[in-house]
Structures are given as C-alpha cells and as structure tokens.
PDB file of N, CA and C in Angstrom:
ATOM      1  N   MET A   1       0.950  -1.310   0.010  1.00  0.00           N
ATOM      2  CA  MET A   1       0.039  -0.004  -0.132  1.00  0.00           C
ATOM      3  C   MET A   1       1.104   1.060  -0.061  1.00  0.00           C
ATOM      4  N   ASP A   2       0.594   2.225  -0.761  1.00  0.00           N
ATOM      5  CA  ASP A   2       1.266   3.578  -0.935  1.00  0.00           C
ATOM      6  C   ASP A   2       1.337   4.114   0.734  1.00  0.00           C
ATOM      7  N   GLU A   3       2.852   4.547   0.676  1.00  0.00           N
ATOM      8  CA  GLU A   3       3.260   5.343   2.228  1.00  0.00           C
ATOM      9  C   GLU A   3       1.917   6.313   2.644  1.00  0.00           C
ATOM     10  N   GLN A   4       1.762   7.351   1.709  1.00  0.00           N
ATOM     11  CA  GLN A   4       0.997   8.295   1.589  1.00  0.00           C
ATOM     12  C   GLN A   4      -0.288   7.962   2.286  1.00  0.00           C
ATOM     13  N   LYS A   5      -1.042   7.073   1.428  1.00  0.00           N
ATOM     14  CA  LYS A   5      -2.436   6.460   1.967  1.00  0.00           C
ATOM     15  C   LYS A   5      -2.319   5.978   3.174  1.00  0.00           C
ATOM     16  N   ARG A   6      -1.238   5.233   3.835  1.00  0.00           N
ATOM     17  CA  ARG A   6      -1.074   4.696   5.139  1.00  0.00           C
ATOM     18  C   ARG A   6      -1.046   5.846   6.133  1.00  0.00           C
ATOM     19  N   GLU A   7      -0.596   6.987   5.767  1.00  0.00           N
ATOM     20  CA  GLU A   7      -0.330   8.197   6.611  1.00  0.00           C
ATOM     21  C   GLU A   7      -1.583   8.818   6.724  1.00  0.00           C
ATOM     22  N   LEU A   8      -2.388   8.682   5.558  1.00  0.00           N
ATOM     23  CA  LEU A   8      -3.749   9.450   5.619  1.00  0.00           C
ATOM     24  C   LEU A   8      -4.877   8.447   6.290  1.00  0.00           C
ATOM     25  N   LEU A   9      -4.639   7.263   6.300  1.00  0.00           N
ATOM     26  CA  LEU A   9      -5.418   6.268   7.192  1.00  0.00           C
ATOM     27  C   LEU A   9      -5.434   6.549   8.391  1.00  0.00           C
ATOM     28  N   GLU A  10      -3.972   6.687   9.002  1.00  0.00           N
ATOM     29  CA  GLU A  10      -3.813   7.000  10.326  1.00  0.00           C
ATOM     30  C   GLU A  10      -4.200   8.112  10.996  1.00  0.00           C
ATOM     31  N   ARG A  11      -4.290   9.340  10.023  1.00  0.00           N
ATOM     32  CA  ARG A  11      -4.835  10.719  10.474  1.00  0.00           C
ATOM     33  C   ARG A  11      -6.315  10.600  10.317  1.00  0.00           C
ATOM     34  N   ILE A  12      -6.861   9.933   9.569  1.00  0.00           N
ATOM     35  CA  ILE A  12      -8.250   9.540   9.776  1.00  0.00           C
ATOM     36  C   ILE A  12      -9.029   8.955  10.971  1.00  0.00           C
ATOM     37  N   GLU A  13      -8.064   7.750  11.133  1.00  0.00           N
ATOM     38  CA  GLU A  13      -8.230   6.769  12.468  1.00  0.00           C
ATOM     39  C   GLU A  13      -8.088   7.896  13.617  1.00  0.00           C
ATOM     40  N   ALA A  14      -7.212   8.653  13.771  1.00  0.00           N
ATOM     41  CA  ALA A  14      -6.919   9.278  14.884  1.00  0.00           C
ATOM     42  C   ALA A  14      -7.622  10.227  15.112  1.00  0.00           C
ATOM     43  N   LEU A  15      -8.404  11.124  14.104  1.00  0.00           N
ATOM     44  CA  LEU A  15      -9.747  11.939  14.187  1.00  0.00           C
ATOM     45  C   LEU A  15     -10.900  11.310  14.485  1.00  0.00           C
ATOM     46  N   MET A  16     -10.963  10.041  14.100  1.00  0.00           N
ATOM     47  CA  MET A  16     -12.491   9.218  14.293  1.00  0.00           C
ATOM     48  C   MET A  16     -12.420   8.927  15.740  1.00  0.00           C
ATOM     49  N   ARG A  17     -11.253   8.654  16.389  1.00  0.00           N
ATOM     50  CA  ARG A  17     -11.267   8.460  17.782  1.00  0.00           C
ATOM     51  C   ARG A  17     -11.385   9.276  18.756  1.00  0.00           C
ATOM     52  N   TYR A  18     -11.259  10.626  18.243  1.00  0.00           N
ATOM     53  CA  TYR A  18     -11.474  11.833  19.252  1.00  0.00           C
ATOM     54  C   TYR A  18     -12.735  11.774  19.970  1.00  0.00           C
ATOM     55  N   GLY A  19     -12.784  11.673  21.318  1.00  0.00           N
ATOM     56  CA  GLY A  19     -14.101  11.718  21.845  1.00  0.00           C
ATOM     57  C   GLY A  19     -14.867  10.406  21.975  1.00  0.00           C
ATOM     58  N   LYS A  20     -14.339   9.377  21.750  1.00  0.00           N
ATOM     59  CA  LYS A  20     -15.174   8.317  21.380  1.00  0.00           C
ATOM     60  C   LYS A  20     -14.103   7.033  21.653  1.00  0.00           C
ATOM     61  N   GLU A  21     -14.681   6.132  21.746  1.00  0.00           N
ATOM     62  CA  GLU A  21     -14.067   4.803  21.384  1.00  0.00           C
ATOM     63  C   GLU A  21     -13.351   4.699  19.920  1.00  0.00           C
ATOM     64  N   GLN A  22     -12.556   3.811  20.370  1.00  0.00           N
ATOM     65  CA  GLN A  22     -11.598   3.670  19.082  1.00  0.00           C
ATOM     66  C   GLN A  22     -12.257   3.207  17.800  1.00  0.00           C
ATOM     67  N   GLU A  23     -12.473   3.842  16.788  1.00  0.00           N
ATOM     68  CA  GLU A  23     -13.006   3.279  15.532  1.00  0.00           C
ATOM     69  C   GLU A  23     -11.595   2.945  14.565  1.00  0.00           C
ATOM     70  N   THR A  24     -11.873   2.072  13.934  1.00  0.00           N
ATOM     71  CA  THR A  24     -10.772   1.783  13.009  1.00  0.00           C
ATOM     72  C   THR A  24     -11.512   1.677  11.297  1.00  0.00           C
ATOM     73  N   ILE A  25     -10.609   1.684  10.709  1.00  0.00           N
ATOM     74  CA  ILE A  25     -11.164   1.496   9.180  1.00  0.00           C
ATOM     75  C   ILE A  25     -10.494   0.383   8.534  1.00  0.00           C
ATOM     76  N   ASP A  26     -10.840  -0.291   7.884  1.00  0.00           N
ATOM     77  CA  ASP A  26     -10.294  -1.542   7.374  1.00  0.00           C
ATOM     78  C   ASP A  26      -9.280  -1.096   6.290  1.00  0.00           C
ATOM     79  N   PRO A  27      -7.907  -1.376   6.281  1.00  0.00           N
ATOM     80  CA  PRO A  27      -6.992  -0.654   5.309  1.00  0.00           C
ATOM     81  C   PRO A  27      -7.227  -1.099   3.924  1.00  0.00           C
ATOM     82  N   SER A  28      -7.891  -2.371   3.782  1.00  0.00           N
ATOM     83  CA  SER A  28      -8.180  -3.037   2.527  1.00  0.00           C
ATOM     84  C   SER A  28      -9.256  -2.009   1.771  1.00  0.00           C
ATOM     85  N   LEU A  29      -9.846  -1.122   2.391  1.00  0.00           N
ATOM     86  CA  LEU A  29     -10.753  -0.019   1.514  1.00  0.00           C
ATOM     87  C   LEU A  29      -9.989   0.807   1.040  1.00  0.00           C
ATOM     88  N   LEU A  30      -8.582   1.170   1.593  1.00  0.00           N
ATOM     89  CA  LEU A  30      -7.876   2.137   0.804  1.00  0.00           C
ATOM     90  C   LEU A  30      -7.900   1.951  -0.622  1.00  0.00           C
ATOM     91  N   LYS A  31      -7.637   0.820  -0.804  1.00  0.00           N
ATOM     92  CA  LYS A  31      -7.433   0.300  -2.445  1.00  0.00           C
ATOM     93  C   LYS A  31      -8.571   0.995  -3.170  1.00  0.00           C
ATOM     94  N   TYR A  32      -9.671   1.220  -3.008  1.00  0.00           N
ATOM     95  CA  TYR A  32     -10.550   1.907  -3.549  1.00  0.00           C
ATOM     96  C   TYR A  32     -11.035   3.241  -3.558  1.00  0.00           C
ATOM     97  N   LEU A  33     -10.132   3.906  -2.958  1.00  0.00           N
ATOM     98  CA  LEU A  33      -9.945   5.458  -2.650  1.00  0.00           C
ATOM     99  C   LEU A  33      -8.712   6.227  -3.378  1.00  0.00           C
ATOM    100  N   ASP A  34      -8.690   7.023  -3.748  1.00  0.00           N
ATOM    101  CA  ASP A  34      -7.626   7.924  -4.377  1.00  0.00           C
ATOM    102  C   ASP A  34      -7.171   8.986  -3.540  1.00  0.00           C
ATOM    103  N   LEU A  35      -6.053   9.476  -3.663  1.00  0.00           N
ATOM    104  CA  LEU A  35      -5.499  10.421  -2.551  1.00  0.00           C
ATOM    105  C   LEU A  35      -6.478  11.521  -2.017  1.00  0.00           C
ATOM    106  N   ASP A  36      -7.104  11.965  -3.467  1.00  0.00           N
ATOM    107  CA  ASP A  36      -7.964  13.278  -3.117  1.00  0.00           C
ATOM    108  C   ASP A  36      -9.022  12.780  -2.420  1.00  0.00           C
ATOM    109  N   SER A  37      -9.738  11.600  -2.295  1.00  0.00           N
ATOM    110  CA  SER A  37     -10.839  11.328  -1.433  1.00  0.00           C
ATOM    111  C   SER A  37     -10.395  11.117  -0.057  1.00  0.00           C
ATOM    112  N   LEU A  38      -9.242  10.416   0.162  1.00  0.00           N
ATOM    113  CA  LEU A  38      -8.616  10.446   1.488  1.00  0.00           C
ATOM    114  C   LEU A  38      -8.462  11.770   2.359  1.00  0.00           C
ATOM    115  N   GLU A  39      -8.037  12.597   1.447  1.00  0.00           N
ATOM    116  CA  GLU A  39      -7.612  14.014   2.013  1.00  0.00           C
ATOM    117  C   GLU A  39      -8.811  14.780   2.294  1.00  0.00           C
ATOM    118  N   GLN A  40      -9.809  14.521   1.370  1.00  0.00           N
ATOM    119  CA  GLN A  40     -11.268  15.240   1.727  1.00  0.00           C
ATOM    120  C   GLN A  40     -11.748  14.732   3.056  1.00  0.00           C
ATOM    121  N   ILE A  41     -11.729  13.225   3.269  1.00  0.00           N
ATOM    122  CA  ILE A  41     -12.143  12.840   4.600  1.00  0.00           C
ATOM    123  C   ILE A  41     -11.306  13.412   5.727  1.00  0.00           C
ATOM    124  N   VAL A  42      -9.979  13.518   5.445  1.00  0.00           N
ATOM    125  CA  VAL A  42      -9.356  14.205   6.688  1.00  0.00           C
ATOM    126  C   VAL A  42      -9.686  15.463   6.885  1.00  0.00           C
ATOM    127  N   GLU A  43      -9.891  16.289   6.173  1.00  0.00           N
ATOM    128  CA  GLU A  43     -10.334  17.661   5.710  1.00  0.00           C
ATOM    129  C   GLU A  43     -11.819  17.649   6.459  1.00  0.00           C
ATOM    130  N   LYS A  44     -12.694  16.879   6.477  1.00  0.00           N
ATOM    131  CA  LYS A  44     -13.997  17.074   6.694  1.00  0.00           C
ATOM    132  C   LYS A  44     -14.078  16.484   8.234  1.00  0.00           C
ATOM    133  N   LEU A  45     -13.078  15.577   8.653  1.00  0.00           N
ATOM    134  CA  LEU A  45     -13.094  14.965  10.133  1.00  0.00           C
ATOM    135  C   LEU A  45     -12.339  16.153  11.132  1.00  0.00           C
ATOM    136  N   GLU A  46     -11.650  16.920  10.325  1.00  0.00           N
ATOM    137  CA  GLU A  46     -10.745  18.130  10.918  1.00  0.00           C
ATOM    138  C   GLU A  46     -11.729  18.820  11.478  1.00  0.00           C
ATOM    139  N   LYS A  47     -12.534  19.478  10.529  1.00  0.00           N
ATOM    140  CA  LYS A  47     -13.314  20.564  10.528  1.00  0.00           C
ATOM    141  C   LYS A  47     -14.551  20.166  11.670  1.00  0.00           C
ATOM    142  N   ARG A  48     -14.991  18.830  11.476  1.00  0.00           N
ATOM    143  CA  ARG A  48     -15.814  18.327  12.621  1.00  0.00           C
ATOM    144  C   ARG A  48     -15.346  18.218  14.085  1.00  0.00           C
ATOM    145  N   ARG A  49     -14.269  18.026  14.073  1.00  0.00           N
ATOM    146  CA  ARG A  49     -13.199  18.261  15.359  1.00  0.00           C
ATOM    147  C   ARG A  49     -13.426  19.337  15.971  1.00  0.00           C
ATOM    148  N   GLU A  50     -12.979  20.273  15.124  1.00  0.00           N
ATOM    149  CA  GLU A  50     -12.781  21.593  15.632  1.00  0.00           C
ATOM    150  C   GLU A  50     -14.195  22.240  15.835  1.00  0.00           C
ATOM    151  N   ASN A  51     -15.300  21.617  15.044  1.00  0.00           N
ATOM    152  CA  ASN A  51     -16.605  22.092  15.638  1.00  0.00           C
ATOM    153  C   ASN A  51     -16.859  21.706  17.091  1.00  0.00           C
ATOM    154  N   ARG A  52     -16.533  20.253  17.251  1.00  0.00           N
ATOM    155  CA  ARG A  52     -16.841  19.725  18.409  1.00  0.00           C
ATOM    156  C   ARG A  52     -16.052  20.521  19.761  1.00  0.00           C
ATOM    157  N   ILE A  53     -14.817  20.473  19.426  1.00  0.00           N
ATOM    158  CA  ILE A  53     -13.954  21.585  20.375  1.00  0.00           C
ATOM    159  C   ILE A  53     -14.704  22.621  20.724  1.00  0.00           C
ATOM    160  N   GLU A  54     -14.871  23.387  19.915  1.00  0.00           N
ATOM    161  CA  GLU A  54     -15.700  24.857  20.199  1.00  0.00           C
ATOM    162  C   GLU A  54     -17.134  24.496  20.858  1.00  0.00           C
ATOM    163  N   GLU A  55     -18.200  23.501  20.478  1.00  0.00           N
ATOM    164  CA  GLU A  55     -18.951  23.090  21.399  1.00  0.00           C
ATOM    165  C   GLU A  55     -18.573  22.818  22.684  1.00  0.00           C
ATOM    166  N   GLU A  56     -17.573  22.030  23.130  1.00  0.00           N
ATOM    167  CA  GLU A  56     -17.388  21.529  24.201  1.00  0.00           C
ATOM    168  C   GLU A  56     -16.849  22.936  24.940  1.00  0.00           C
ATOM    169  N   LYS A  57     -16.138  23.755  24.479  1.00  0.00           N
ATOM    170  CA  LYS A  57     -15.526  25.018  24.961  1.00  0.00           C
ATOM    171  C   LYS A  57     -16.769  25.607  25.425  1.00  0.00           C
ATOM    172  N   GLU A  58     -17.899  26.029  24.649  1.00  0.00           N
ATOM    173  CA  GLU A  58     -18.893  26.596  25.193  1.00  0.00           C
ATOM    174  C   GLU A  58     -19.848  25.902  26.384  1.00  0.00           C
ATOM    175  N   TRP A  59     -19.847  24.648  26.288  1.00  0.00           N
ATOM    176  CA  TRP A  59     -20.595  23.708  27.096  1.00  0.00           C
ATOM    177  C   TRP A  59     -19.881  23.926  28.300  1.00  0.00           C
ATOM    178  N   LEU A  60     -18.641  24.205  28.388  1.00  0.00           N
ATOM    179  CA  LEU A  60     -17.908  24.125  29.780  1.00  0.00           C
ATOM    180  C   LEU A  60     -18.114  25.417  30.315  1.00  0.00           C
ATOM    181  N   ALA A  61     -18.188  26.544  29.420  1.00  0.00           N
ATOM    182  CA  ALA A  61     -18.107  27.890  29.774  1.00  0.00           C
ATOM    183  C   ALA A  61     -19.264  28.107  30.787  1.00  0.00           C
ATOM    184  N   GLN A  62     -20.212  27.443  30.636  1.00  0.00           N
ATOM    185  CA  GLN A  62     -21.587  27.718  31.410  1.00  0.00           C
ATOM    186  C   GLN A  62     -21.293  27.224  32.817  1.00  0.00           C
ATOM    187  N   PHE A  63     -20.037  26.777  33.129  1.00  0.00           N
ATOM    188  CA  PHE A  63     -19.941  25.844  34.584  1.00  0.00           C
ATOM    189  C   PHE A  63     -18.839  26.995  35.100  1.00  0.00           C
ATOM    190  N   ARG A  64     -18.405  28.007  34.586  1.00  0.00           N
ATOM    191  CA  ARG A  64     -17.382  28.699  35.207  1.00  0.00           C
ATOM    192  C   ARG A  64     -18.060  29.832  35.919  1.00  0.00           C
ATOM    193  N   LYS A  65     -17.422  30.102  37.084  1.00  0.00           N
ATOM    194  CA  LYS A  65     -17.971  31.176  38.213  1.00  0.00           C
ATOM    195  C   LYS A  65     -17.843  32.612  37.332  1.00  0.00           C
ATOM    196  N   GLU A  66     -18.953  33.078  37.357  1.00  0.00           N
ATOM    197  CA  GLU A  66     -18.869  34.596  36.729  1.00  0.00           C
ATOM    198  C   GLU A  66     -18.515  35.705  38.031  1.00  0.00           C
ATOM    199  N   GLU A  67     -17.771  36.231  37.759  1.00  0.00           N
ATOM    200  CA  GLU A  67     -17.150  37.593  38.802  1.00  0.00           C
ATOM    201  C   GLU A  67     -17.713  38.993  38.652  1.00  0.00           C
TER     202      GLU A  67
END
C-alpha cells in the first residue's frame, strides 16, 4: 500500500477516535480510494473535530464562575 495512503489512514483513524471509543477503518478499503478522496475525508473530520471542540468549550463555559 502506498505510504501516503497509510499516513492518511492513520490521520483519519486518529480523528475518528477523538472523544469516542477507538474506531478503525479496514485498510483494505484504501485500495478503492484515491488520494484526493482520502484528503477530503481528513479535511471533513478535522472540521468536525474543530466544531466539537468549540461546542465543548461553550458547554464548559457555562460552569465557570462569573465574577
């Protein structure tokens, strides 16, 4: 398997694990995806993660003491 595809798979798996139980993608599926598709998946997951982080910050902010 192409090294660049392996790296993208690892990034995708790491992004999918954020805040959840570990999820994996079967590496055999990569042979059906081109690099552009894998990069788009990474971008979408990174954006989703950013949004989730912001939502968590907003949620936690409600528990801060106001002075």
